[in-house]
Coordinates of C-alpha atoms in Angstrom, one line a residue:
M1 CA 60.0 263.3 119.2
G2 CA 63.3 264.0 120.8
A3 CA 63.0 260.8 122.9
G4 CA 62.2 258.7 119.9
T5 CA 65.4 260.0 118.0
A6 CA 67.5 259.4 121.0
R7 CA 66.2 255.8 121.3
R8 CA 66.9 255.3 117.5
L9 CA 70.5 256.5 118.0
L10 CA 71.1 254.6 121.2
K11 CA 70.5 251.1 119.7
P12 CA 73.3 251.5 117.0
A13 CA 75.7 253.0 119.6
I14 CA 75.1 250.0 122.0
Y15 CA 75.6 247.6 119.2
T16 CA 78.7 249.3 117.9
T17 CA 80.1 249.6 121.4
S18 CA 79.4 245.8 122.1
V19 CA 81.2 244.7 118.9
A20 CA 84.2 247.0 119.4
A21 CA 84.5 245.6 122.9
I22 CA 84.4 242.0 121.7
A23 CA 87.0 242.8 119.0
V24 CA 89.3 244.5 121.4
G25 CA 88.9 241.6 123.9
F26 CA 89.6 239.1 121.2
I27 CA 92.7 241.1 119.9
Y28 CA 94.0 241.3 123.5
W29 CA 93.4 237.6 124.1
S30 CA 95.3 236.7 120.8
N31 CA 98.3 238.9 121.8
R32 CA 98.4 238.1 125.5
P33 CA 101.9 237.3 127.0
R34 CA 102.9 233.7 126.7
T35 CA 104.9 231.5 128.8
L36 CA 107.3 229.8 126.5
P37 CA 107.8 226.1 127.0
G38 CA 110.8 225.2 129.0
S39 CA 110.6 228.3 131.2
D40 CA 108.1 226.7 133.7
S41 CA 108.7 223.7 136.2
P42 CA 108.4 220.3 134.7
A43 CA 104.8 218.9 134.6
V44 CA 106.0 215.5 135.8
P45 CA 108.8 215.7 138.5
P46 CA 111.5 213.1 138.3
P47 CA 111.1 210.0 140.5
T48 CA 112.8 210.2 143.8
T49 CA 113.2 208.0 146.7
E50 CA 112.2 208.9 150.4
R51 CA 115.7 210.4 150.9
G52 CA 115.4 212.7 147.9
R53 CA 117.9 210.9 145.7
F54 CA 117.2 210.3 142.1
R55 CA 116.1 206.7 141.2
P56 CA 116.3 205.9 137.5
P57 CA 113.7 203.7 135.9
R58 CA 114.4 200.0 135.7
F59 CA 113.9 198.2 132.3
P60 CA 114.1 194.4 131.6
P61 CA 117.7 193.3 130.8
L62 CA 118.5 193.1 127.1
T63 CA 120.4 190.1 125.6
S64 CA 124.0 190.7 124.6
R65 CA 125.0 191.3 121.0
D66 CA 126.5 187.7 120.8
E67 CA 123.2 186.1 122.0
Q68 CA 121.4 188.0 119.3
I69 CA 123.7 186.8 116.6
S70 CA 123.4 183.4 118.0
R71 CA 119.7 183.6 117.4
L72 CA 120.2 184.8 113.9
R73 CA 122.4 181.7 113.2
S74 CA 120.0 179.3 114.7
S75 CA 117.3 180.3 112.2
S76 CA 119.1 178.3 109.5
G77 CA 120.3 175.5 111.6
H78 CA 123.8 176.9 112.5
V79 CA 124.1 175.5 116.0
A80 CA 127.0 174.8 118.3
E81 CA 127.9 171.1 118.7
E82 CA 128.5 169.7 122.2
T83 CA 129.8 166.3 123.0
T84 CA 128.6 164.6 126.3
G85 CA 129.8 161.2 127.3
G86 CA 130.3 160.0 123.6
S87 CA 127.0 161.1 122.2
S88 CA 127.0 164.2 120.1
T89 CA 124.3 166.8 120.4
R90 CA 123.7 170.3 118.9
R91 CA 122.6 173.2 120.9
S92 CA 120.8 175.9 119.1
G93 CA 120.9 179.7 119.7
G94 CA 117.7 179.6 121.8
G95 CA 119.3 176.9 124.0
S96 CA 117.1 173.8 122.9
A97 CA 119.0 170.6 122.3
V98 CA 118.9 169.0 118.8
Q99 CA 120.2 165.6 117.6
A100 CA 123.4 165.8 115.6
G101 CA 122.0 164.1 112.7
A102 CA 119.1 166.5 112.3
A103 CA 119.5 168.7 109.1
G104 CA 118.0 172.2 108.3
P105 CA 116.6 174.7 110.6
V106 CA 113.9 174.0 113.2
D107 CA 110.6 175.6 112.1
E108 CA 110.3 177.4 115.4
E109 CA 113.6 179.1 114.9
V110 CA 112.7 180.5 111.4
Y111 CA 111.8 184.2 111.6
D112 CA 108.3 185.4 110.5
L113 CA 109.8 188.7 109.3
L114 CA 113.4 189.8 108.5
V115 CA 113.7 193.6 108.3
I116 CA 116.9 194.9 106.5
G117 CA 117.7 198.4 107.6
G118 CA 117.5 199.9 111.0
G119 CA 116.3 203.4 110.1
A120 CA 113.1 205.0 111.5
T121 CA 111.0 203.0 109.1
G122 CA 112.7 199.7 109.7
S123 CA 112.6 200.0 113.4
G124 CA 109.0 201.1 113.5
I125 CA 108.2 198.0 111.3
A126 CA 110.0 195.7 113.7
L127 CA 108.4 197.1 116.7
D128 CA 104.9 196.9 115.1
A129 CA 105.4 193.3 114.1
V130 CA 106.9 192.0 117.3
T131 CA 104.1 193.5 119.3
R132 CA 101.7 191.6 117.1
G133 CA 103.2 188.3 118.1
L134 CA 105.4 187.8 115.1
K135 CA 109.1 186.4 115.4
V136 CA 111.1 189.3 114.0
A137 CA 114.7 190.1 113.2
L138 CA 116.1 193.4 112.4
V139 CA 119.6 194.1 111.0
E140 CA 121.5 197.2 110.2
R141 CA 124.7 197.5 108.1
D142 CA 125.9 200.5 110.1
D143 CA 124.3 201.9 113.3
F144 CA 120.8 202.9 114.0
A145 CA 119.7 206.3 112.6
S146 CA 123.1 206.6 110.9
G147 CA 121.4 207.6 107.6
T148 CA 118.6 209.9 106.6
S149 CA 116.7 209.0 109.8
S150 CA 119.1 211.4 111.6
K151 CA 119.2 214.1 109.1
S152 CA 115.6 215.2 109.1
T153 CA 114.2 218.6 109.9
K154 CA 113.5 217.5 113.4
L155 CA 109.9 218.9 113.0
V156 CA 106.7 217.1 113.9
H157 CA 104.4 219.4 112.1
G158 CA 101.1 219.3 110.4
G159 CA 102.2 221.4 107.4
V160 CA 101.0 225.0 107.1
R161 CA 102.0 225.1 103.4
Y162 CA 99.9 222.0 102.7
L163 CA 97.0 223.6 104.3
E164 CA 97.5 226.7 102.0
K165 CA 97.7 224.5 99.0
A166 CA 94.4 222.6 100.2
V167 CA 92.5 226.0 100.4
W168 CA 93.7 227.7 97.1
E169 CA 93.6 224.6 95.1
L170 CA 90.5 223.0 96.8
D171 CA 92.5 219.8 97.3
F172 CA 90.7 217.5 99.9
N173 CA 93.7 215.1 99.8
Q174 CA 96.0 217.8 101.1
Y175 CA 93.3 218.7 103.8
K176 CA 93.3 215.0 105.0
L177 CA 97.0 215.0 105.1
V178 CA 97.2 218.1 107.4
K179 CA 94.6 216.5 109.7
E180 CA 96.4 213.3 109.9
A181 CA 99.8 215.0 110.5
L182 CA 98.2 217.0 113.4
R183 CA 96.9 213.8 114.9
E184 CA 100.4 212.2 114.6
R185 CA 101.9 215.2 116.2
K186 CA 99.7 214.8 119.3
Y187 CA 100.8 211.2 119.5
F188 CA 104.4 212.1 119.4
L189 CA 104.1 214.7 122.2
E190 CA 102.1 212.3 124.3
T191 CA 103.9 209.0 123.7
A192 CA 107.5 210.3 124.0
P193 CA 107.5 213.7 125.9
H194 CA 111.1 213.2 126.8
L195 CA 112.0 213.2 123.0
S196 CA 109.4 215.8 121.8
M197 CA 108.8 219.4 122.5
W198 CA 106.8 222.5 121.5
L199 CA 108.5 224.7 118.9
P200 CA 107.4 228.3 118.5
I201 CA 107.9 229.5 114.8
M202 CA 108.0 233.3 114.0
L203 CA 107.1 234.6 110.7
P204 CA 108.3 238.2 109.9
I205 CA 105.8 240.3 108.1
E206 CA 107.2 242.9 105.8
N207 CA 103.9 244.4 104.3
W208 CA 100.8 245.3 106.5
W209 CA 98.4 243.5 104.0
K210 CA 100.3 240.2 104.7
A211 CA 99.3 240.4 108.4
P212 CA 95.6 239.4 107.9
Y213 CA 96.6 236.8 105.4
Y214 CA 99.1 235.0 107.6
W215 CA 96.8 235.5 110.8
A216 CA 93.9 233.9 109.1
G217 CA 96.0 231.1 107.8
T218 CA 97.5 230.1 111.3
K219 CA 94.1 230.6 112.9
F220 CA 92.6 228.1 110.5
Y221 CA 95.7 225.8 111.3
D222 CA 94.9 226.2 115.0
L223 CA 91.3 225.4 114.4
L224 CA 91.9 222.2 112.3
A225 CA 94.2 221.0 115.2
G226 CA 91.2 221.2 117.6
K227 CA 92.0 219.6 120.8
E228 CA 95.3 218.3 119.3
N229 CA 96.5 222.0 119.2
I230 CA 99.6 222.9 121.2
E231 CA 99.2 226.7 121.7
S232 CA 97.2 229.5 119.8
S233 CA 99.1 231.6 117.3
Y234 CA 99.5 235.2 117.9
F235 CA 100.7 238.5 116.4
L236 CA 103.9 240.6 117.5
T237 CA 104.3 244.1 116.9
K238 CA 107.5 245.4 115.3
S239 CA 109.1 246.2 118.5
K240 CA 108.3 242.9 120.1
A241 CA 109.5 241.0 117.1
L242 CA 112.9 243.0 117.3
D243 CA 113.2 242.2 121.1
A244 CA 112.9 238.4 120.3
F245 CA 115.1 238.6 117.2
P246 CA 117.4 241.8 117.3
M247 CA 119.1 240.9 114.1
L248 CA 115.9 241.0 112.0
K249 CA 115.9 243.5 109.1
K250 CA 114.2 246.7 110.4
D251 CA 113.4 248.0 106.8
N252 CA 109.8 247.5 105.9
L253 CA 109.2 245.2 108.9
F254 CA 105.6 245.5 109.9
G255 CA 105.5 242.8 112.7
A256 CA 105.7 239.1 113.0
L257 CA 103.3 236.2 113.5
V258 CA 104.1 233.2 115.9
Y259 CA 102.5 229.9 115.6
Y260 CA 103.4 226.5 117.3
D261 CA 104.4 223.2 115.9
G262 CA 106.2 220.1 117.3
A263 CA 109.9 219.0 117.1
H264 CA 111.6 215.8 118.3
N265 CA 115.0 214.2 118.5
D266 CA 115.0 212.0 115.5
S267 CA 118.1 209.9 116.3
R268 CA 117.1 209.1 119.8
M269 CA 113.5 208.3 118.6
N270 CA 115.0 205.9 116.2
V271 CA 117.2 204.1 118.8
S272 CA 114.2 204.0 121.1
L273 CA 112.2 202.1 118.7
A274 CA 114.9 199.6 118.1
I275 CA 115.5 199.2 121.9
T276 CA 111.7 198.8 122.5
A277 CA 111.5 196.1 119.7
A278 CA 114.4 194.2 121.3
L279 CA 112.6 194.5 124.8
Y280 CA 109.5 192.8 123.3
G281 CA 111.7 189.9 122.1
A282 CA 112.9 191.0 118.5
T283 CA 116.3 190.2 117.5
V284 CA 118.0 193.5 116.9
V285 CA 121.6 193.6 115.6
N286 CA 123.7 196.6 114.1
H287 CA 126.9 196.4 112.1
M288 CA 125.5 193.3 110.3
E289 CA 125.7 193.5 106.6
V290 CA 123.4 191.5 104.3
T291 CA 125.4 190.3 101.3
A292 CA 122.8 188.4 99.4
L293 CA 119.3 187.2 99.4
E294 CA 118.4 183.5 99.3
K295 CA 115.6 181.7 97.4
D296 CA 114.0 178.2 97.9
A297 CA 113.5 175.7 95.1
S298 CA 110.5 177.5 93.8
G299 CA 112.3 180.8 93.4
R300 CA 110.6 182.5 96.5
L301 CA 112.8 184.6 98.9
N302 CA 113.3 182.7 102.2
G303 CA 116.1 184.4 103.9
A304 CA 119.3 186.3 103.4
R305 CA 123.1 185.9 103.9
M306 CA 125.0 188.4 106.2
K307 CA 128.2 188.8 108.0
D308 CA 129.3 190.6 111.1
L309 CA 131.3 193.7 110.4
I310 CA 132.5 194.1 114.0
V311 CA 134.7 191.1 113.4
E312 CA 136.1 192.7 110.3
K313 CA 136.8 196.0 112.0
N314 CA 138.7 194.0 114.7
G315 CA 141.0 192.7 111.9
K316 CA 139.5 189.2 111.8
H317 CA 137.8 187.3 109.0
S318 CA 134.0 187.3 109.3
E319 CA 132.2 184.3 107.9
E320 CA 128.9 184.8 106.2
F321 CA 125.9 182.9 107.4
S322 CA 122.3 182.4 106.5
V323 CA 119.3 183.8 108.2
K324 CA 115.9 182.0 107.3
A325 CA 112.6 184.0 107.4
K326 CA 109.2 183.5 105.9
A327 CA 109.0 187.3 104.8
R328 CA 111.7 189.8 104.1
L329 CA 111.4 193.6 104.1
P330 CA 114.3 195.8 103.0
R331 CA 113.9 199.2 104.6
F332 CA 116.3 202.0 104.8

């Protein structure tokens, strides 16, 4: 009888010990020490020559700004006149010779797409269109990323608060938004690692009952990221949180929760998009102001008038000229 009682008590004890061991192991794994990004050696060492000297990457040469403006002018038939042995010819911005009596733009010189505004959206549209084989022009009144594209939060995040809203309001559209944003975050980090980085974010916790709520939310965020996840979230005790941020209020501080998101350099990303579009053959000009839109006889938009602001800043008069395009997209 004593042996039977011992067996009955042994099974629950084994189960309880196993569950406790698993729980303790999981808590230790969640709170294990992390190596923060930037403290380790670079994953991809910089290219070097045999002698150990740095060799920068080589890119195809970009056309000058004057050549880019010449392309814009040639789209509406604005060509330079040349006289050779008494016969007059005109040379377009692309370098092709045209008879002097010819009128109007050559169809090959007309742009398929004219994008007005060289912000992140405009530069992205230009790059997407030119890589699809379209003849594209991109003009910007100021400089690239001079507006709101350089004044973002610098975050590349999936949106923890959108996830909270999706759960409490059972909003499936918010859930899809978080999933899509997490995918885009992965693309940013993989496509432009020199402009993107990990960003650990610490959430101070004042009351003990908030710890499981925030912990569950960030773990669900990690779970949704799946293979796109950067690093798993973890809990910090009060002492560890104060070590990381000594100026935190100590009153009612229970601890902190750290989760990871992405960050990027928005201005450099914008300029990189514009430069890449130019490398693929797009006409990309900054400090070029659009003064009016033009329409054809049927009332459809077929181009825009613009002027070079660099000439005006140099104290000279800048003449307006037309740029012809089959489609026009104002993006800011």
